[in-house]
Short mmCIF file of C-alpha atoms in Angstrom, two decimals:
data_model
loop_
_atom_site.label_atom_id
_atom_site.label_comp_id
_atom_site.label_asym_id
_atom_site.label_seq_id
_atom_site.Cartn_x
_atom_site.Cartn_y
_atom_site.Cartn_z
CA MET G 1 -50.98 -71.04 -30.28
CA SER G 2 -54.28 -69.03 -28.84
CA VAL G 3 -55.85 -69.44 -25.89
CA HIS G 4 -59.23 -70.30 -25.41
CA HIS G 5 -61.63 -68.42 -23.04
CA SER G 6 -64.92 -68.70 -20.98
CA ASN G 7 -67.13 -67.02 -23.51
CA PRO G 8 -67.13 -69.76 -26.65
CA LEU G 9 -68.07 -68.12 -30.26
CA PRO G 10 -70.83 -69.80 -32.39
CA PRO G 11 -69.45 -72.41 -34.36
CA HIS G 12 -69.55 -71.55 -37.45
CA TRP G 13 -66.83 -70.77 -39.86
CA ASP G 14 -66.63 -67.37 -42.11
CA ILE G 15 -64.60 -67.72 -45.59
CA PHE G 16 -63.88 -64.74 -47.58
CA CYS G 17 -63.24 -65.16 -50.99
CA THR G 18 -62.63 -62.71 -54.02
CA VAL G 19 -63.24 -63.86 -57.67
CA VAL G 20 -59.72 -63.52 -59.58
CA ASP G 21 -60.18 -64.90 -63.05
CA ASN G 22 -63.18 -66.06 -63.21
CA TYR G 23 -63.14 -69.21 -61.37
CA GLY G 24 -59.75 -70.11 -59.80
CA ASP G 25 -59.72 -69.22 -56.32
CA ILE G 26 -63.80 -69.50 -56.09
CA GLY G 27 -63.26 -73.05 -57.27
CA VAL G 28 -61.20 -73.66 -54.63
CA THR G 29 -62.52 -72.05 -51.91
CA TRP G 30 -66.04 -73.53 -52.67
CA ARG G 31 -64.76 -77.35 -52.53
CA LEU G 32 -63.62 -76.91 -49.65
CA ALA G 33 -66.51 -75.25 -48.07
CA LYS G 34 -69.19 -78.00 -49.50
CA GLN G 35 -66.01 -80.62 -47.91
CA LEU G 36 -65.75 -78.81 -44.49
CA ALA G 37 -69.95 -78.99 -44.44
CA SER G 38 -70.71 -82.40 -46.19
CA GLU G 39 -67.89 -84.16 -43.95
CA TYR G 40 -67.51 -82.28 -40.97
CA GLY G 41 -70.90 -80.38 -40.59
CA ILE G 42 -69.25 -77.23 -39.54
CA PRO G 43 -71.76 -74.55 -40.59
CA ILE G 44 -69.94 -72.33 -43.35
CA ASN G 45 -70.65 -68.77 -44.40
CA LEU G 46 -68.78 -68.25 -47.68
CA TRP G 47 -68.51 -64.71 -48.18
CA VAL G 48 -68.06 -63.84 -52.18
CA ASP G 49 -67.50 -60.66 -54.01
CA ASP G 50 -68.76 -61.85 -57.80
CA LEU G 51 -71.62 -63.84 -57.94
CA LEU G 52 -72.13 -63.90 -61.14
CA SER G 53 -68.43 -65.62 -61.59
CA PHE G 54 -69.51 -68.05 -59.40
CA SER G 55 -72.89 -69.04 -60.96
CA HIS G 56 -71.02 -70.38 -63.75
CA ILE G 57 -69.20 -72.98 -61.31
CA LEU G 58 -72.70 -73.02 -59.30
CA PRO G 59 -75.63 -72.76 -62.08
CA LEU G 60 -78.17 -72.79 -59.49
CA LEU G 61 -77.08 -69.36 -57.80
CA ASN G 62 -78.73 -66.90 -58.29
CA PRO G 63 -76.01 -63.49 -58.66
CA ALA G 64 -79.22 -61.19 -57.83
CA LYS G 65 -79.73 -62.76 -53.99
CA SER G 66 -77.58 -61.40 -51.34
CA GLN G 67 -78.13 -64.62 -49.38
CA GLN G 68 -78.37 -68.26 -50.52
CA GLU G 69 -78.07 -71.54 -48.98
CA PHE G 70 -76.30 -74.62 -51.51
CA ASN G 71 -74.71 -78.01 -50.42
CA GLY G 72 -75.11 -76.86 -46.66
CA VAL G 73 -73.26 -73.80 -46.97
CA ASN G 74 -74.42 -70.16 -46.67
CA ILE G 75 -73.67 -67.67 -49.43
CA PHE G 76 -73.46 -64.25 -48.83
CA HIS G 77 -72.50 -61.03 -51.35
CA TRP G 78 -69.50 -59.77 -49.76
CA GLU G 79 -70.08 -56.09 -50.38
CA ASN G 80 -67.58 -53.15 -49.42
CA PRO G 81 -68.52 -51.84 -46.96
CA ILE G 82 -70.43 -55.17 -46.11
CA LYS G 83 -73.96 -54.67 -45.76
CA ILE G 84 -74.44 -58.17 -44.46
CA GLU G 85 -74.26 -58.45 -40.28
CA TYR G 86 -70.80 -60.12 -39.79
CA LYS G 87 -71.48 -62.34 -36.62
CA ALA G 88 -68.08 -63.72 -35.57
CA GLY G 89 -67.60 -67.92 -35.29
CA THR G 90 -65.26 -69.95 -34.40
CA VAL G 91 -62.80 -69.47 -37.74
CA THR G 92 -62.37 -66.67 -39.88
CA ILE G 93 -60.18 -67.56 -43.31
CA GLU G 94 -59.26 -64.80 -45.93
CA ALA G 95 -58.71 -67.01 -48.99
CA PHE G 96 -55.61 -66.37 -51.15
CA ALA G 97 -54.57 -63.01 -49.10
CA CYS G 98 -58.04 -61.61 -50.34
CA GLU G 99 -57.89 -59.02 -47.63
CA LEU G 100 -60.49 -59.15 -44.89
CA PRO G 101 -63.29 -56.10 -44.72
CA SER G 102 -62.27 -53.65 -41.92
CA GLN G 103 -65.36 -54.18 -40.51
CA VAL G 104 -64.53 -57.59 -39.94
CA LYS G 105 -60.41 -57.05 -39.04
CA SER G 106 -62.30 -54.52 -36.33
CA ILE G 107 -64.93 -56.90 -34.52
CA ILE G 108 -62.27 -59.61 -34.11
CA GLY G 109 -59.91 -56.93 -32.67
CA GLN G 110 -63.12 -56.16 -30.50
CA LEU G 111 -63.13 -59.35 -29.52
CA HIS G 112 -59.44 -59.84 -28.44
CA ILE G 113 -59.66 -57.21 -26.10
CA GLN G 114 -62.51 -58.47 -24.20
CA PRO G 115 -61.84 -60.14 -20.99
CA ASP G 116 -63.15 -63.69 -21.13
CA THR G 117 -64.24 -63.54 -24.76
CA GLN G 118 -62.85 -65.77 -27.36
CA THR G 119 -61.34 -64.44 -30.30
CA PRO G 120 -62.06 -66.19 -33.89
CA ILE G 121 -59.28 -68.48 -35.20
CA TRP G 122 -57.58 -66.00 -38.35
CA LEU G 123 -56.58 -67.81 -40.86
CA ASN G 124 -54.76 -66.64 -44.11
CA LEU G 125 -55.40 -69.86 -47.01
CA GLU G 126 -52.72 -69.40 -49.62
CA TYR G 127 -52.02 -70.52 -52.83
CA LEU G 128 -50.81 -74.39 -53.36
CA SER G 129 -47.19 -74.88 -54.15
CA ALA G 130 -44.61 -77.53 -54.27
CA GLU G 131 -41.77 -75.28 -53.68
CA LYS G 132 -39.55 -76.55 -51.10
CA TRP G 133 -39.93 -73.29 -48.96
CA VAL G 134 -43.71 -73.46 -48.03
CA ASP G 135 -42.81 -76.64 -45.24
CA GLY G 136 -41.30 -73.74 -43.00
CA CYS G 137 -43.67 -70.89 -43.22
CA HIS G 138 -47.06 -73.35 -43.38
CA GLY G 139 -48.48 -72.89 -39.70
CA LEU G 140 -46.56 -69.79 -38.86
CA PRO G 141 -48.41 -66.67 -37.08
CA SER G 142 -48.18 -63.19 -38.14
CA THR G 143 -49.10 -60.79 -34.92
CA GLN G 144 -51.16 -57.79 -36.09
CA PRO G 145 -51.15 -54.39 -35.30
CA ASN G 146 -54.35 -54.69 -32.93
CA GLY G 147 -52.46 -57.81 -31.30
CA VAL G 148 -54.53 -60.76 -33.11
CA LYS G 149 -52.39 -63.54 -34.50
CA LYS G 150 -53.11 -64.37 -38.16
CA TRP G 151 -51.76 -67.81 -39.17
CA PHE G 152 -50.65 -68.75 -42.76
CA TYR G 153 -52.04 -71.70 -43.73
CA PHE G 154 -50.39 -73.60 -46.96
CA PRO G 155 -51.46 -76.46 -48.90
CA GLY G 156 -49.02 -78.35 -50.49
CA PHE G 157 -47.63 -81.74 -51.19
CA SER G 158 -45.61 -82.75 -48.14
CA PRO G 159 -46.14 -83.82 -44.61
CA LYS G 160 -45.39 -80.50 -43.08
CA THR G 161 -48.00 -78.54 -45.19
CA GLY G 162 -51.54 -78.00 -44.92
CA GLY G 163 -52.37 -80.58 -48.10
CA LEU G 164 -54.55 -80.70 -50.56
CA ILE G 165 -57.89 -80.88 -51.33
CA CYS G 166 -59.52 -84.33 -51.59
CA GLU G 167 -62.87 -85.48 -50.71
CA THR G 168 -63.07 -88.50 -48.97
CA GLN G 169 -65.08 -90.52 -51.33
CA LEU G 170 -63.58 -89.12 -54.70
CA PHE G 171 -61.02 -91.88 -55.83
CA LYS G 172 -63.90 -94.58 -55.24
CA GLN G 173 -66.25 -92.21 -57.47
CA ARG G 174 -63.75 -92.02 -60.24
CA ASP G 175 -62.62 -95.47 -60.33
CA GLN G 176 -66.64 -96.42 -60.45
CA TRP G 177 -66.73 -94.25 -63.48
CA GLN G 178 -63.71 -95.05 -64.93
CA ALA G 179 -64.50 -98.86 -65.30
CA ASP G 180 -66.87 -98.38 -67.27
CA PRO G 181 -66.83 -96.33 -70.68
CA LYS G 182 -70.47 -96.21 -71.10
CA HIS G 183 -70.06 -93.42 -68.30
CA LYS G 184 -67.99 -91.12 -70.50
CA LEU G 185 -70.48 -91.66 -73.73
CA ALA G 186 -73.20 -90.69 -71.61
CA LEU G 187 -71.23 -87.32 -70.37
CA PHE G 188 -70.20 -86.12 -74.07
CA GLN G 189 -73.67 -87.02 -75.26
CA GLN G 190 -75.10 -84.86 -72.13
CA LEU G 191 -72.81 -81.86 -73.03
CA GLY G 192 -73.98 -82.22 -76.47
CA LEU G 193 -70.72 -83.34 -77.99
CA GLN G 194 -71.45 -85.45 -80.92
CA GLY G 195 -69.42 -88.42 -83.17
CA ILE G 196 -66.62 -89.38 -80.12
CA ASN G 197 -66.38 -93.01 -79.93
CA ALA G 198 -65.11 -94.96 -77.32
CA GLN G 199 -61.61 -95.97 -78.66
CA ASP G 200 -61.11 -92.21 -80.10
CA ARG G 201 -58.24 -90.23 -78.40
CA VAL G 202 -59.72 -87.50 -76.32
CA ILE G 203 -58.54 -84.31 -74.93
CA CYS G 204 -59.82 -81.69 -72.45
CA VAL G 205 -58.53 -78.21 -73.13
CA PHE G 206 -58.90 -75.18 -70.15
CA SER G 207 -55.69 -73.15 -70.55
CA TYR G 208 -54.86 -69.39 -71.46
CA GLU G 209 -53.76 -67.82 -74.20
CA THR G 210 -50.88 -69.65 -75.99
CA PRO G 211 -49.50 -70.47 -79.24
CA ALA G 212 -48.65 -73.96 -78.09
CA LEU G 213 -51.65 -74.62 -78.45
CA THR G 214 -52.32 -73.47 -81.89
CA ALA G 215 -49.10 -75.55 -82.69
CA LEU G 216 -50.35 -78.59 -80.97
CA CYS G 217 -53.83 -78.52 -82.93
CA GLU G 218 -52.17 -78.19 -86.24
CA LEU G 219 -50.04 -80.66 -85.57
CA TRP G 220 -53.47 -83.04 -84.11
CA GLN G 221 -55.12 -82.38 -87.83
CA SER G 222 -52.72 -84.94 -88.78
CA SER G 223 -52.74 -87.58 -86.49
CA SER G 224 -53.43 -91.04 -87.31
CA THR G 225 -56.31 -91.63 -85.47
CA PRO G 226 -59.09 -89.04 -84.68
CA ILE G 227 -58.55 -86.56 -81.76
CA HIS G 228 -61.15 -84.89 -80.17
CA ALA G 229 -60.46 -81.72 -78.51
CA LEU G 230 -62.98 -80.42 -75.79
CA ILE G 231 -62.51 -76.61 -75.34
CA PRO G 232 -64.80 -73.93 -73.42
CA LYS G 233 -65.66 -70.77 -74.76
CA GLY G 234 -62.85 -68.74 -72.92
CA ARG G 235 -59.09 -67.81 -73.18
CA SER G 236 -58.08 -71.11 -74.60
CA LEU G 237 -60.20 -70.54 -77.93
CA HIS G 238 -58.18 -67.15 -78.48
CA SER G 239 -55.10 -69.09 -79.53
CA LEU G 240 -57.22 -70.77 -82.06
CA SER G 241 -59.06 -67.88 -84.02
CA SER G 242 -57.03 -68.69 -86.83
CA LEU G 243 -58.27 -72.07 -87.76
CA LEU G 244 -62.03 -71.37 -86.85
CA PRO G 245 -64.44 -70.62 -89.29
CA CYS G 246 -66.22 -67.97 -87.41
CA ALA G 247 -65.29 -65.22 -84.99
CA ILE G 248 -64.99 -66.32 -81.41
CA ALA G 249 -67.86 -64.57 -79.89
CA ASP G 250 -70.40 -66.48 -82.37
CA LEU G 251 -69.61 -69.77 -81.46
CA MET G 252 -71.97 -71.88 -79.22
CA PRO G 253 -71.95 -74.54 -77.13
CA GLY G 254 -71.97 -77.90 -79.06
CA GLN G 255 -70.55 -76.55 -82.03
CA GLN G 256 -68.08 -78.80 -84.14
CA PHE G 257 -65.42 -78.27 -86.56
CA THR G 258 -63.33 -80.93 -87.94
CA LEU G 259 -59.80 -80.28 -88.84
CA GLY G 260 -58.19 -83.07 -90.72
CA ASN G 261 -58.61 -86.02 -87.94
CA LEU G 262 -59.11 -83.40 -85.48
CA THR G 263 -62.30 -82.31 -84.22
CA ILE G 264 -62.78 -79.23 -82.39
CA HIS G 265 -65.90 -79.44 -79.71
CA ILE G 266 -67.33 -75.92 -78.22
CA LEU G 267 -68.24 -77.24 -74.56
CA PRO G 268 -70.74 -75.78 -72.26
CA MET G 269 -69.73 -74.58 -68.89
CA THR G 270 -70.08 -77.06 -66.28
CA ASP G 271 -70.62 -77.45 -62.60
CA GLN G 272 -67.91 -78.92 -60.64
CA ASN G 273 -69.47 -82.62 -60.31
CA ASP G 274 -69.32 -82.66 -63.97
CA PHE G 275 -65.82 -81.11 -64.81
CA ASP G 276 -64.43 -83.54 -62.63
CA ARG G 277 -65.77 -86.33 -64.57
CA LEU G 278 -64.88 -84.35 -68.13
CA LEU G 279 -61.45 -84.84 -66.24
CA TRP G 280 -62.01 -88.42 -65.53
CA SER G 281 -63.60 -89.19 -69.06
CA CYS G 282 -60.09 -87.33 -71.30
CA ASP G 283 -57.56 -89.35 -72.23
CA PHE G 284 -54.93 -86.31 -71.48
CA ASN G 285 -56.07 -82.64 -69.96
CA ILE G 286 -54.49 -79.55 -70.22
CA VAL G 287 -55.22 -77.47 -67.07
CA ARG G 288 -54.70 -74.28 -65.71
CA GLY G 289 -54.77 -72.32 -62.30
CA GLU G 290 -54.84 -74.24 -59.17
CA ASP G 291 -58.61 -75.89 -58.50
CA SER G 292 -58.36 -77.46 -62.38
CA PHE G 293 -54.72 -78.60 -62.02
CA LEU G 294 -55.31 -80.51 -58.89
CA ARG G 295 -58.64 -82.05 -60.16
CA ALA G 296 -56.62 -83.32 -63.20
CA GLN G 297 -53.90 -84.59 -60.76
CA TRP G 298 -56.80 -86.57 -58.86
CA ALA G 299 -58.10 -87.76 -62.53
CA ALA G 300 -55.73 -90.29 -62.74
CA LYS G 301 -54.62 -89.10 -66.52
CA PRO G 302 -51.81 -87.55 -67.98
CA PHE G 303 -52.15 -83.18 -68.34
CA ILE G 304 -50.05 -80.30 -68.64
CA TRP G 305 -50.03 -77.92 -66.26
CA HIS G 306 -50.55 -74.31 -67.85
CA ILE G 307 -49.59 -72.15 -64.94
CA TYR G 308 -50.39 -68.66 -64.17
CA PRO G 309 -48.04 -66.01 -65.56
CA GLN G 310 -46.49 -64.26 -63.29
CA GLU G 311 -44.05 -61.23 -63.40
CA ASP G 312 -40.03 -62.28 -64.14
CA ASP G 313 -41.18 -65.52 -65.14
CA TYR G 314 -41.92 -66.64 -61.24
CA HIS G 315 -44.31 -69.10 -62.42
CA LEU G 316 -41.63 -71.19 -64.38
CA VAL G 317 -39.82 -71.61 -60.59
CA LYS G 318 -42.94 -73.07 -59.71
CA LEU G 319 -43.59 -75.13 -62.38
CA GLN G 320 -40.34 -76.65 -62.11
CA ALA G 321 -40.89 -77.32 -58.34
CA PHE G 322 -44.00 -79.57 -59.15
CA MET G 323 -42.18 -81.25 -61.89
CA GLN G 324 -39.79 -82.53 -60.10
CA ILE G 325 -41.69 -83.74 -57.61
CA TYR G 326 -44.15 -85.45 -60.05
CA CYS G 327 -41.27 -86.85 -61.68
CA ASP G 328 -39.56 -88.31 -58.95
CA ASN G 329 -40.26 -91.83 -59.28
CA LEU G 330 -40.34 -91.74 -63.43
CA ALA G 331 -37.72 -92.74 -65.28
CA PRO G 332 -35.56 -89.98 -66.83
CA GLU G 333 -36.51 -90.50 -70.18
CA ILE G 334 -40.29 -90.26 -69.49
CA ALA G 335 -39.94 -87.65 -66.78
CA THR G 336 -37.69 -85.48 -68.99
CA THR G 337 -40.68 -85.85 -72.06
CA TRP G 338 -43.08 -85.39 -69.81
CA SER G 339 -41.46 -82.28 -68.15
CA GLU G 340 -40.35 -80.69 -71.85
CA VAL G 341 -43.93 -80.79 -72.21
CA ASN G 342 -45.05 -78.97 -69.93
CA SER G 343 -42.10 -76.26 -70.11
CA ALA G 344 -42.42 -75.81 -73.99
CA PHE G 345 -46.25 -75.46 -73.61
CA ASN G 346 -45.65 -72.81 -70.73
CA CYS G 347 -43.19 -70.79 -72.52
CA GLY G 348 -45.02 -70.94 -75.71
CA ASP G 349 -42.83 -72.55 -77.69
CA THR G 350 -44.12 -74.19 -80.53
CA ASN G 351 -41.19 -75.97 -82.07
CA SER G 352 -40.42 -77.41 -78.97
CA VAL G 353 -44.09 -78.18 -77.73
CA VAL G 354 -44.75 -79.77 -81.30
CA MET G 355 -41.13 -82.46 -80.97
CA HIS G 356 -42.09 -83.49 -77.32
CA TRP G 357 -45.91 -84.08 -77.84
CA GLN G 358 -44.81 -86.64 -80.41
CA GLN G 359 -42.28 -87.95 -78.22
CA LEU G 360 -45.22 -88.35 -75.58
CA ASN G 361 -46.68 -91.14 -77.82
CA SER G 362 -43.82 -93.74 -76.68
CA VAL G 363 -43.77 -93.17 -73.17
CA SER G 364 -48.23 -92.78 -72.70
CA LEU G 365 -48.47 -96.31 -71.33
CA PRO G 366 -45.60 -95.98 -67.90
CA LEU G 367 -46.78 -91.87 -68.06
CA THR G 368 -50.05 -92.85 -67.75
CA HIS G 369 -49.42 -95.77 -65.16
CA HIS G 370 -47.82 -93.07 -63.08
CA ALA G 371 -50.44 -90.83 -63.26
CA ILE G 372 -53.06 -93.53 -61.88
CA LYS G 373 -50.69 -94.24 -58.62
CA TRP G 374 -49.24 -90.26 -58.24
CA PRO G 375 -53.20 -89.30 -56.55
CA ILE G 376 -52.43 -91.73 -53.72
CA ASN G 377 -48.58 -90.49 -52.98
CA ALA G 378 -49.70 -87.17 -53.39
CA LEU G 379 -52.33 -87.05 -50.89
CA ASN G 380 -50.19 -88.56 -48.12
CA ASP G 381 -52.88 -90.08 -45.89
CA ALA G 382 -54.30 -86.45 -45.10
CA ASP G 383 -56.37 -84.13 -47.36
CA LEU G 384 -56.51 -80.66 -46.50
CA ALA G 385 -59.94 -80.26 -44.74
CA SER G 386 -59.04 -83.33 -42.42
CA ARG G 387 -55.39 -80.97 -41.72
CA LEU G 388 -57.30 -77.66 -41.42
CA VAL G 389 -59.68 -79.21 -38.66
CA GLN G 390 -57.24 -80.44 -36.72
CA PHE G 391 -55.10 -77.37 -37.34
CA VAL G 392 -57.69 -75.53 -35.47
CA ASN G 393 -58.49 -78.20 -32.74
CA ASN G 394 -54.99 -77.67 -31.71
CA CYS G 395 -54.90 -73.92 -31.95
#
């Protein structure tokens, strides 16, 4: 890889992130920044272009301030052109191909041509995918026109990839939380959710718009036992306007609406720690994007992944690749039922999603057992941060 020079750079890392779809990209990047700072003692500068959206998952963040610190991470407002001086550190990461500012690329290029001067290790942190081609592309360099190498870092599920974001103590914290039902009931009360009993079925919904969600909510109304659907203000609710007694804009966190045996609760926005606990506390989670998708897996509960739609339905290829590895050790009837529910939800197939959801009841116990075992298998003995640090050390 690269050659170490006699004049070392400061030890800090710079991570650049543009906010896409409100919370997905920044959710992943913020988790990684926090973990690198807390578990590895690495000084992190996190450059973010949309602090207002960021503040929804970090409520103490002041969107009007250009520089602030939380969890040991320096957070900078990334404006174009950048108004805060960029001082190159050991590593520069562009999250999800966000394209570094021209000033930053210029400084990296200048350092590259200076004799006896270290050049920052430049990484492009890519999106998570279970597709097989990721194994061959992870860790490959791309030489830029100025001669600097940019390395492609692919998160993934196999040992040949960059791993998955998972804090060292996360599973221990989850197990302690789930061991006592009082924890989830206290969280529901903290979030302003009323009338949920310990034995009730609770489903967290954080999806994109889809008629499949409407169909499921209509089905849940006739459930033989109480079902509580916890839904934040946002895209999921746009699918349920026909079921709600008021306009979506008028909804307030803490409101709830009872439709037969289904109660819809309007969730407040939470920080990442409470979102994790929320997923741990529900019996089933419907999640979207990348950050929530992975946290649903770490919650050790059955889930539906509503993947971000792409042109030519390429997202369904990514979905299929993940379902294949997730179901690898599942009995065929369980794997088929779970996969068909996910496919139907992502295709907006209302009849199919209802039919396969009803079939889930007969496989719920083995599916839950699989969900509990899956996180250990998926982690492959090394999380993304540890693999990333090792990758940098080897450069």
